[in-house]
């Protein structure tokens, strides 16, 4: 997978590439990440990339010409890539969308700055718009890195354990179960006994219950969207009965 990050601050991208799984993925040539400086495509002595908005108002708008030249140049170099504009008005970025993007040969991530991007860029050169959340950042760079990170770890062969990506939060509509490691006792708090039992059926059941409980308590809206298995329904009914008893004593 080839990522191209189009930005007026390419220095922001490089430090992010030097650590952990992303660094390893680059070393193993599973991904490549190149930053393209939009300013290099701006004309004139001052290489200006922004201008005042037509119609007045505060803030500046990204000029179309340098952005268009930078995107066209990058699209020519990586013709199969999908071009994404990072903007708070885009489609919400989710684990499902990360999966879809991880199957593509390349992503061109266009980072907006200032108040916005000239609308004509979106009409002609952008395949999709993505937002990483309902808040406004000062630019799309952090959003681009979030996408590089979340997509990279889904590319086959990137994560260590065969199934580490399948069993984690959001992959089956639930948050992931609780985790424990040594020591067995930490500040008076003990690891659940079943996890030491070696009984994998019991451990799987405990993990499913832990997943369901965390989702119910922390992100109950996820359960409304998820088709529940018979086993999951049984667990929830059992808790329902236990809660009923508590209420009526
Ligand atoms: N640029 C500014 N805010 C953003 C957001 N929430 N998501 C993606 N790009 C952005």
PDB file of C-alpha atoms and ligand atoms in Angstrom:
ATOM      1  CA  UNK A   1       0.000   0.000   0.000  1.00  0.00           C
ATOM      2  CA  UNK A   2       1.325   3.381  -0.978  1.00  0.00           C
ATOM      3  CA  UNK A   3       0.250   6.447   1.012  1.00  0.00           C
ATOM      4  CA  UNK A   4       0.908   9.952  -0.301  1.00  0.00           C
ATOM      5  CA  UNK A   5       0.239  12.765   2.146  1.00  0.00           C
ATOM      6  CA  UNK A   6      -0.301  16.166   0.502  1.00  0.00           C
ATOM      7  CA  UNK A   7       0.318  18.947   2.993  1.00  0.00           C
ATOM      8  CA  UNK A   8       1.889  22.365   3.464  1.00  0.00           C
ATOM      9  CA  UNK A   9       3.644  20.912   6.548  1.00  0.00           C
ATOM     10  CA  UNK A  10       5.471  17.762   5.353  1.00  0.00           C
ATOM     11  CA  UNK A  11       7.694  17.949   8.467  1.00  0.00           C
ATOM     12  CA  UNK A  12       4.674  16.891  10.513  1.00  0.00           C
ATOM     13  CA  UNK A  13       4.489  13.528   8.763  1.00  0.00           C
ATOM     14  CA  UNK A  14       8.056  12.229   9.037  1.00  0.00           C
ATOM     15  CA  UNK A  15       8.367  11.850  12.845  1.00  0.00           C
ATOM     16  CA  UNK A  16       5.238   9.726  12.898  1.00  0.00           C
ATOM     17  CA  UNK A  17       6.834   7.153  10.570  1.00  0.00           C
ATOM     18  CA  UNK A  18       9.766   6.269  12.819  1.00  0.00           C
ATOM     19  CA  UNK A  19       8.068   4.136  15.475  1.00  0.00           C
ATOM     20  CA  UNK A  20       6.560   0.740  16.151  1.00  0.00           C
ATOM     21  CA  UNK A  21       4.422  -1.110  13.659  1.00  0.00           C
ATOM     22  CA  UNK A  22       4.423   1.714  11.090  1.00  0.00           C
ATOM     23  CA  UNK A  23       8.206   1.833  11.071  1.00  0.00           C
ATOM     24  CA  UNK A  24       8.396  -1.964  10.691  1.00  0.00           C
ATOM     25  CA  UNK A  25       5.823  -1.933   7.887  1.00  0.00           C
ATOM     26  CA  UNK A  26       7.940   0.611   5.993  1.00  0.00           C
ATOM     27  CA  UNK A  27      11.170  -1.336   6.617  1.00  0.00           C
ATOM     28  CA  UNK A  28       9.502  -4.524   5.383  1.00  0.00           C
ATOM     29  CA  UNK A  29       8.216  -2.630   2.339  1.00  0.00           C
ATOM     30  CA  UNK A  30       4.616  -3.521   3.167  1.00  0.00           C
ATOM     31  CA  UNK A  31       3.769   0.186   2.930  1.00  0.00           C
ATOM     32  CA  UNK A  32       5.427   3.350   1.697  1.00  0.00           C
ATOM     33  CA  UNK A  33       4.536   6.822   2.913  1.00  0.00           C
ATOM     34  CA  UNK A  34       5.637   9.867   0.981  1.00  0.00           C
ATOM     35  CA  UNK A  35       4.786  13.440   1.772  1.00  0.00           C
ATOM     36  CA  UNK A  36       4.201  15.936  -1.014  1.00  0.00           C
ATOM     37  CA  UNK A  37       4.645  19.609  -0.199  1.00  0.00           C
ATOM     38  CA  UNK A  38       1.713  21.522  -1.714  1.00  0.00           C
ATOM     39  CA  UNK A  39       3.775  24.716  -1.513  1.00  0.00           C
ATOM     40  CA  UNK A  40       6.222  23.262  -4.081  1.00  0.00           C
ATOM     41  CA  UNK A  41       3.380  23.542  -6.606  1.00  0.00           C
ATOM     42  CA  UNK A  42       2.544  27.162  -5.782  1.00  0.00           C
ATOM     43  CA  UNK A  43       3.660  29.881  -8.203  1.00  0.00           C
ATOM     44  CA  UNK A  44       5.385  33.181  -7.461  1.00  0.00           C
ATOM     45  CA  UNK A  45       8.152  34.311  -5.198  1.00  0.00           C
ATOM     46  CA  UNK A  46       6.114  33.746  -2.037  1.00  0.00           C
ATOM     47  CA  UNK A  47       4.550  30.440  -3.097  1.00  0.00           C
ATOM     48  CA  UNK A  48       1.209  31.417  -1.611  1.00  0.00           C
ATOM     49  CA  UNK A  49      -1.238  28.556  -0.940  1.00  0.00           C
ATOM     50  CA  UNK A  50      -4.183  30.507   0.545  1.00  0.00           C
ATOM     51  CA  UNK A  51      -6.346  33.510  -0.291  1.00  0.00           C
ATOM     52  CA  UNK A  52      -9.328  35.502   1.007  1.00  0.00           C
ATOM     53  CA  UNK A  53     -12.782  33.953   0.599  1.00  0.00           C
ATOM     54  CA  UNK A  54     -15.062  35.268  -2.142  1.00  0.00           C
ATOM     55  CA  UNK A  55     -18.105  36.834  -0.484  1.00  0.00           C
ATOM     56  CA  UNK A  56     -16.061  38.013   2.484  1.00  0.00           C
ATOM     57  CA  UNK A  57     -15.811  36.573   5.960  1.00  0.00           C
ATOM     58  CA  UNK A  58     -12.983  35.636   8.245  1.00  0.00           C
ATOM     59  CA  UNK A  59     -10.255  33.080   7.637  1.00  0.00           C
ATOM     60  CA  UNK A  60      -8.485  32.057   4.477  1.00  0.00           C
ATOM     61  CA  UNK A  61      -9.235  29.423   1.841  1.00  0.00           C
ATOM     62  CA  UNK A  62      -6.752  27.014   0.214  1.00  0.00           C
ATOM     63  CA  UNK A  63      -6.158  28.182  -3.334  1.00  0.00           C
ATOM     64  CA  UNK A  64      -7.159  25.683  -6.024  1.00  0.00           C
ATOM     65  CA  UNK A  65      -4.148  25.968  -8.375  1.00  0.00           C
ATOM     66  CA  UNK A  66      -1.317  24.631  -6.143  1.00  0.00           C
ATOM     67  CA  UNK A  67      -3.575  21.962  -4.684  1.00  0.00           C
ATOM     68  CA  UNK A  68      -4.766  20.875  -8.115  1.00  0.00           C
ATOM     69  CA  UNK A  69      -1.192  20.727  -9.432  1.00  0.00           C
ATOM     70  CA  UNK A  70      -0.031  18.706  -6.388  1.00  0.00           C
ATOM     71  CA  UNK A  71      -2.933  16.250  -6.628  1.00  0.00           C
ATOM     72  CA  UNK A  72      -2.600  15.806 -10.413  1.00  0.00           C
ATOM     73  CA  UNK A  73       1.160  15.230 -10.078  1.00  0.00           C
ATOM     74  CA  UNK A  74       0.617  12.603  -7.359  1.00  0.00           C
ATOM     75  CA  UNK A  75      -2.219  10.894  -9.221  1.00  0.00           C
ATOM     76  CA  UNK A  76       0.040  10.575 -12.284  1.00  0.00           C
ATOM     77  CA  UNK A  77       2.765   8.957 -10.138  1.00  0.00           C
ATOM     78  CA  UNK A  78       0.339   6.569  -8.433  1.00  0.00           C
ATOM     79  CA  UNK A  79      -2.476   6.076 -10.972  1.00  0.00           C
ATOM     80  CA  UNK A  80      -4.431   3.407  -9.033  1.00  0.00           C
ATOM     81  CA  UNK A  81      -4.663   5.477  -5.868  1.00  0.00           C
ATOM     82  CA  UNK A  82      -7.884   6.654  -4.268  1.00  0.00           C
ATOM     83  CA  UNK A  83      -7.835  10.396  -3.453  1.00  0.00           C
ATOM     84  CA  UNK A  84      -9.259  11.452  -0.078  1.00  0.00           C
ATOM     85  CA  UNK A  85      -9.762  14.947   1.295  1.00  0.00           C
ATOM     86  CA  UNK A  86      -9.548  15.139   5.095  1.00  0.00           C
ATOM     87  CA  UNK A  87     -12.291  17.431   6.312  1.00  0.00           C
ATOM     88  CA  UNK A  88     -14.661  17.587   9.295  1.00  0.00           C
ATOM     89  CA  UNK A  89     -17.493  17.453   6.721  1.00  0.00           C
ATOM     90  CA  UNK A  90     -16.435  14.031   5.423  1.00  0.00           C
ATOM     91  CA  UNK A  91     -17.788  10.547   5.987  1.00  0.00           C
ATOM     92  CA  UNK A  92     -17.008   9.406   9.557  1.00  0.00           C
ATOM     93  CA  UNK A  93     -13.915   7.211   9.722  1.00  0.00           C
ATOM     94  CA  UNK A  94     -14.736   3.819  11.267  1.00  0.00           C
ATOM     95  CA  UNK A  95     -13.105   0.399  11.527  1.00  0.00           C
ATOM     96  CA  UNK A  96     -15.296  -0.795   8.624  1.00  0.00           C
ATOM     97  CA  UNK A  97     -14.066   2.053   6.451  1.00  0.00           C
ATOM     98  CA  UNK A  98     -10.460   1.303   7.519  1.00  0.00           C
ATOM     99  CA  UNK A  99     -11.009  -2.274   6.285  1.00  0.00           C
ATOM    100  CA  UNK A 100     -12.340  -1.064   2.930  1.00  0.00           C
ATOM    101  CA  UNK A 101      -9.388   1.300   2.472  1.00  0.00           C
ATOM    102  CA  UNK A 102      -6.871  -1.416   3.419  1.00  0.00           C
ATOM    103  CA  UNK A 103      -7.798  -3.357   0.251  1.00  0.00           C
ATOM    104  CA  UNK A 104      -6.881  -0.471  -2.073  1.00  0.00           C
ATOM    105  CA  UNK A 105      -3.482  -0.234  -3.786  1.00  0.00           C
ATOM    106  CA  UNK A 106      -2.848   3.354  -2.731  1.00  0.00           C
ATOM    107  CA  UNK A 107      -4.273   6.359  -0.914  1.00  0.00           C
ATOM    108  CA  UNK A 108      -3.627  10.024  -1.631  1.00  0.00           C
ATOM    109  CA  UNK A 109      -4.471  11.916   1.557  1.00  0.00           C
ATOM    110  CA  UNK A 110      -5.075  15.613   0.957  1.00  0.00           C
ATOM    111  CA  UNK A 111      -4.687  17.686   4.125  1.00  0.00           C
ATOM    112  CA  UNK A 112      -6.694  20.887   4.184  1.00  0.00           C
ATOM    113  CA  UNK A 113      -5.606  23.895   6.268  1.00  0.00           C
ATOM    114  CA  UNK A 114      -7.139  27.298   6.979  1.00  0.00           C
ATOM    115  CA  UNK A 115     -10.932  27.731   6.919  1.00  0.00           C
ATOM    116  CA  UNK A 116     -11.441  25.356   4.018  1.00  0.00           C
ATOM    117  CA  UNK A 117     -10.496  24.190   0.550  1.00  0.00           C
ATOM    118  CA  UNK A 118     -11.751  25.776  -2.690  1.00  0.00           C
ATOM    119  CA  UNK A 119     -14.875  23.790  -3.562  1.00  0.00           C
ATOM    120  CA  UNK A 120     -13.791  23.209  -7.172  1.00  0.00           C
ATOM    121  CA  UNK A 121     -11.015  20.886  -5.964  1.00  0.00           C
ATOM    122  CA  UNK A 122     -13.654  18.649  -4.405  1.00  0.00           C
ATOM    123  CA  UNK A 123     -15.690  18.671  -7.629  1.00  0.00           C
ATOM    124  CA  UNK A 124     -12.916  17.538  -9.897  1.00  0.00           C
ATOM    125  CA  UNK A 125     -10.108  15.703  -8.111  1.00  0.00           C
ATOM    126  CA  UNK A 126     -11.374  14.137  -4.884  1.00  0.00           C
ATOM    127  CA  UNK A 127     -12.849  10.591  -4.760  1.00  0.00           C
ATOM    128  CA  UNK A 128     -14.090  10.818  -1.174  1.00  0.00           C
ATOM    129  CA  UNK A 129     -14.046  13.030   1.912  1.00  0.00           C
ATOM    130  CA  UNK A 130     -13.313  11.609   5.372  1.00  0.00           C
ATOM    131  CA  UNK A 131     -13.643  13.049   8.887  1.00  0.00           C
ATOM    132  CA  UNK A 132     -12.003  11.427  11.915  1.00  0.00           C
ATOM    133  CA  UNK A 133     -14.586  12.868  14.312  1.00  0.00           C
ATOM    134  CA  UNK A 134     -17.009  15.653  15.052  1.00  0.00           C
ATOM    135  CA  UNK A 135     -14.463  18.254  16.086  1.00  0.00           C
ATOM    136  CA  UNK A 136     -12.362  20.694  14.093  1.00  0.00           C
ATOM    137  CA  UNK A 137      -8.585  20.309  13.865  1.00  0.00           C
ATOM    138  CA  UNK A 138      -6.266  23.033  12.598  1.00  0.00           C
ATOM    139  CA  UNK A 139      -5.495  20.879   9.578  1.00  0.00           C
ATOM    140  CA  UNK A 140      -5.911  17.423   8.075  1.00  0.00           C
ATOM    141  CA  UNK A 141      -2.411  16.145   8.918  1.00  0.00           C
ATOM    142  CA  UNK A 142      -3.320  14.400  12.177  1.00  0.00           C
ATOM    143  CA  UNK A 143      -6.380  12.911  10.466  1.00  0.00           C
ATOM    144  CA  UNK A 144      -4.163  11.618   7.622  1.00  0.00           C
ATOM    145  CA  UNK A 145      -1.864   9.949  10.160  1.00  0.00           C
ATOM    146  CA  UNK A 146      -4.808   8.381  11.948  1.00  0.00           C
ATOM    147  CA  UNK A 147      -5.844   6.836   8.627  1.00  0.00           C
ATOM    148  CA  UNK A 148      -2.303   5.656   7.786  1.00  0.00           C
ATOM    149  CA  UNK A 149      -2.101   4.042  11.235  1.00  0.00           C
ATOM    150  CA  UNK A 150      -5.520   2.361  11.330  1.00  0.00           C
ATOM    151  CA  UNK A 151      -5.297   1.122   7.722  1.00  0.00           C
ATOM    152  CA  UNK A 152      -1.706  -0.137   7.925  1.00  0.00           C
ATOM    153  CA  UNK A 153      -2.386  -2.471  10.851  1.00  0.00           C
ATOM    154  CA  UNK A 154      -5.135  -4.171   8.820  1.00  0.00           C
ATOM    155  CA  UNK A 155      -2.882  -5.012   5.882  1.00  0.00           C
ATOM    156  CA  UNK A 156      -2.228  -8.785   5.913  1.00  0.00           C
ATOM    157  CA  UNK A 157       1.086  -9.741   7.507  1.00  0.00           C
ATOM    158  CA  UNK A 158       1.530  -6.489   9.451  1.00  0.00           C
ATOM    159  CA  UNK A 159       0.374  -7.568  12.925  1.00  0.00           C
ATOM    160  CA  UNK A 160       2.293 -10.279  14.778  1.00  0.00           C
ATOM    161  CA  UNK A 161      -0.459 -12.694  15.900  1.00  0.00           C
ATOM    162  CA  UNK A 162      -2.452 -14.342  13.111  1.00  0.00           C
ATOM    163  CA  UNK A 163      -5.758 -13.143  14.467  1.00  0.00           C
ATOM    164  CA  UNK A 164      -4.870 -10.094  16.526  1.00  0.00           C
ATOM    165  CA  UNK A 165      -6.861  -7.781  14.250  1.00  0.00           C
ATOM    166  CA  UNK A 166      -9.978  -9.984  14.231  1.00  0.00           C
ATOM    167  CA  UNK A 167     -10.445 -10.227  17.982  1.00  0.00           C
ATOM    168  CA  UNK A 168     -10.181  -6.592  18.884  1.00  0.00           C
ATOM    169  CA  UNK A 169     -12.644  -3.792  19.565  1.00  0.00           C
ATOM    170  CA  UNK A 170     -15.216  -3.038  16.836  1.00  0.00           C
ATOM    171  CA  UNK A 171     -14.321  -6.086  14.739  1.00  0.00           C
ATOM    172  CA  UNK A 172     -17.459  -8.005  15.785  1.00  0.00           C
ATOM    173  CA  UNK A 173     -19.522  -5.004  16.797  1.00  0.00           C
ATOM    174  CA  UNK A 174     -18.345  -5.257  20.433  1.00  0.00           C
ATOM    175  CA  UNK A 175     -15.587  -3.674  22.492  1.00  0.00           C
ATOM    176  CA  UNK A 176     -12.735  -6.051  23.238  1.00  0.00           C
ATOM    177  CA  UNK A 177     -12.638  -8.069  26.481  1.00  0.00           C
ATOM    178  CA  UNK A 178     -10.471  -7.084  29.485  1.00  0.00           C
ATOM    179  CA  UNK A 179      -6.774  -8.052  29.411  1.00  0.00           C
ATOM    180  CA  UNK A 180      -4.454  -9.173  32.218  1.00  0.00           C
ATOM    181  CA  UNK A 181      -0.768 -10.065  32.405  1.00  0.00           C
ATOM    182  CA  UNK A 182       1.685 -10.873  35.214  1.00  0.00           C
ATOM    183  CA  UNK A 183       1.785 -10.396  38.182  1.00  0.00           C
ATOM    184  CA  UNK A 184      -1.198 -12.505  39.257  1.00  0.00           C
ATOM    185  CA  UNK A 185      -1.838 -10.087  42.168  1.00  0.00           C
ATOM    186  CA  UNK A 186      -1.408  -6.330  41.667  1.00  0.00           C
ATOM    187  CA  UNK A 187      -2.144  -3.959  44.545  1.00  0.00           C
ATOM    188  CA  UNK A 188      -4.614  -6.425  46.027  1.00  0.00           C
ATOM    189  CA  UNK A 189      -6.413  -6.900  42.689  1.00  0.00           C
ATOM    190  CA  UNK A 190      -6.263 -10.476  41.387  1.00  0.00           C
ATOM    191  CA  UNK A 191      -6.438 -11.838  37.829  1.00  0.00           C
ATOM    192  CA  UNK A 192      -9.801 -13.645  37.271  1.00  0.00           C
ATOM    193  CA  UNK A 193      -9.265 -17.291  38.159  1.00  0.00           C
ATOM    194  CA  UNK A 194     -10.764 -18.678  34.959  1.00  0.00           C
ATOM    195  CA  UNK A 195      -7.926 -17.102  32.943  1.00  0.00           C
ATOM    196  CA  UNK A 196      -5.428 -19.269  34.863  1.00  0.00           C
ATOM    197  CA  UNK A 197      -7.479 -22.452  34.407  1.00  0.00           C
ATOM    198  CA  UNK A 198      -6.236 -23.457  30.958  1.00  0.00           C
ATOM    199  CA  UNK A 199      -9.867 -24.307  30.062  1.00  0.00           C
ATOM    200  CA  UNK A 200     -10.217 -22.615  26.691  1.00  0.00           C
ATOM    201  CA  UNK A 201     -13.967 -23.063  26.429  1.00  0.00           C
ATOM    202  CA  UNK A 202     -14.438 -21.342  29.781  1.00  0.00           C
ATOM    203  CA  UNK A 203     -11.929 -18.656  28.867  1.00  0.00           C
ATOM    204  CA  UNK A 204     -13.743 -17.942  25.570  1.00  0.00           C
ATOM    205  CA  UNK A 205     -17.044 -17.647  27.438  1.00  0.00           C
ATOM    206  CA  UNK A 206     -15.496 -15.315  30.033  1.00  0.00           C
ATOM    207  CA  UNK A 207     -14.061 -13.156  27.244  1.00  0.00           C
ATOM    208  CA  UNK A 208     -17.378 -12.957  25.437  1.00  0.00           C
ATOM    209  CA  UNK A 209     -19.118 -11.934  28.676  1.00  0.00           C
ATOM    210  CA  UNK A 210     -16.387  -9.373  29.364  1.00  0.00           C
ATOM    211  CA  UNK A 211     -16.826  -7.977  25.824  1.00  0.00           C
ATOM    212  CA  UNK A 212     -20.588  -7.760  26.165  1.00  0.00           C
ATOM    213  CA  UNK A 213     -20.413  -6.173  29.630  1.00  0.00           C
ATOM    214  CA  UNK A 214     -17.910  -3.520  28.533  1.00  0.00           C
ATOM    215  CA  UNK A 215     -19.963  -2.692  25.460  1.00  0.00           C
ATOM    216  CA  UNK A 216     -23.169  -2.474  27.514  1.00  0.00           C
ATOM    217  CA  UNK A 217     -21.573  -0.187  30.099  1.00  0.00           C
ATOM    218  CA  UNK A 218     -19.294   1.924  27.906  1.00  0.00           C
ATOM    219  CA  UNK A 219     -20.858   2.024  24.431  1.00  0.00           C
ATOM    220  CA  UNK A 220     -24.441   0.724  24.703  1.00  0.00           C
ATOM    221  CA  UNK A 221     -25.386   2.203  21.311  1.00  0.00           C
ATOM    222  CA  UNK A 222     -23.094  -0.363  19.633  1.00  0.00           C
ATOM    223  CA  UNK A 223     -25.402  -3.150  20.834  1.00  0.00           C
ATOM    224  CA  UNK A 224     -28.376  -1.569  19.081  1.00  0.00           C
ATOM    225  CA  UNK A 225     -26.607  -1.834  15.729  1.00  0.00           C
ATOM    226  CA  UNK A 226     -25.172  -5.330  16.213  1.00  0.00           C
ATOM    227  CA  UNK A 227     -27.016  -8.498  15.192  1.00  0.00           C
ATOM    228  CA  UNK A 228     -26.673 -10.617  18.371  1.00  0.00           C
ATOM    229  CA  UNK A 229     -25.840 -14.331  18.264  1.00  0.00           C
ATOM    230  CA  UNK A 230     -27.973 -16.781  20.232  1.00  0.00           C
ATOM    231  CA  UNK A 231     -25.245 -17.139  22.831  1.00  0.00           C
ATOM    232  CA  UNK A 232     -24.969 -13.356  23.227  1.00  0.00           C
ATOM    233  CA  UNK A 233     -28.738 -13.051  23.649  1.00  0.00           C
ATOM    234  CA  UNK A 234     -28.665 -15.796  26.307  1.00  0.00           C
ATOM    235  CA  UNK A 235     -25.975 -13.960  28.262  1.00  0.00           C
ATOM    236  CA  UNK A 236     -27.906 -10.675  28.135  1.00  0.00           C
ATOM    237  CA  UNK A 237     -31.130 -12.454  29.219  1.00  0.00           C
ATOM    238  CA  UNK A 238     -29.264 -14.052  32.140  1.00  0.00           C
ATOM    239  CA  UNK A 239     -28.049 -10.607  33.253  1.00  0.00           C
ATOM    240  CA  UNK A 240     -31.579  -9.250  32.788  1.00  0.00           C
ATOM    241  CA  UNK A 241     -32.911 -11.910  35.174  1.00  0.00           C
ATOM    242  CA  UNK A 242     -30.154 -11.148  37.697  1.00  0.00           C
ATOM    243  CA  UNK A 243     -30.944  -7.425  37.561  1.00  0.00           C
ATOM    244  CA  UNK A 244     -34.691  -8.166  37.986  1.00  0.00           C
ATOM    245  CA  UNK A 245     -33.931 -10.160  41.139  1.00  0.00           C
ATOM    246  CA  UNK A 246     -31.784  -7.340  42.530  1.00  0.00           C
ATOM    247  CA  UNK A 247     -34.529  -4.785  41.880  1.00  0.00           C
ATOM    248  CA  UNK A 248     -37.205  -6.883  43.576  1.00  0.00           C
ATOM    249  CA  UNK A 249     -35.399  -7.787  46.796  1.00  0.00           C
TER     250      UNK A 249
HETATM  251  N1  LIG B   1      -9.551  18.638   9.335  1.00  0.00           N
HETATM  252  C1  LIG B   1      -9.980  19.410  10.344  1.00  0.00           C
HETATM  253  N2  LIG B   1     -10.738  18.722  11.197  1.00  0.00           N
HETATM  254  C2  LIG B   1     -10.827  17.454  10.708  1.00  0.00           C
HETATM  255  C3  LIG B   1     -11.494  16.271  11.132  1.00  0.00           C
HETATM  256  N3  LIG B   1     -12.237  16.240  12.226  1.00  0.00           N
HETATM  257  N4  LIG B   1     -11.344  15.164  10.383  1.00  0.00           N
HETATM  258  C4  LIG B   1     -10.607  15.197   9.248  1.00  0.00           C
HETATM  259  N5  LIG B   1      -9.959  16.285   8.799  1.00  0.00           N
HETATM  260  C5  LIG B   1     -10.068  17.407   9.519  1.00  0.00           C
END
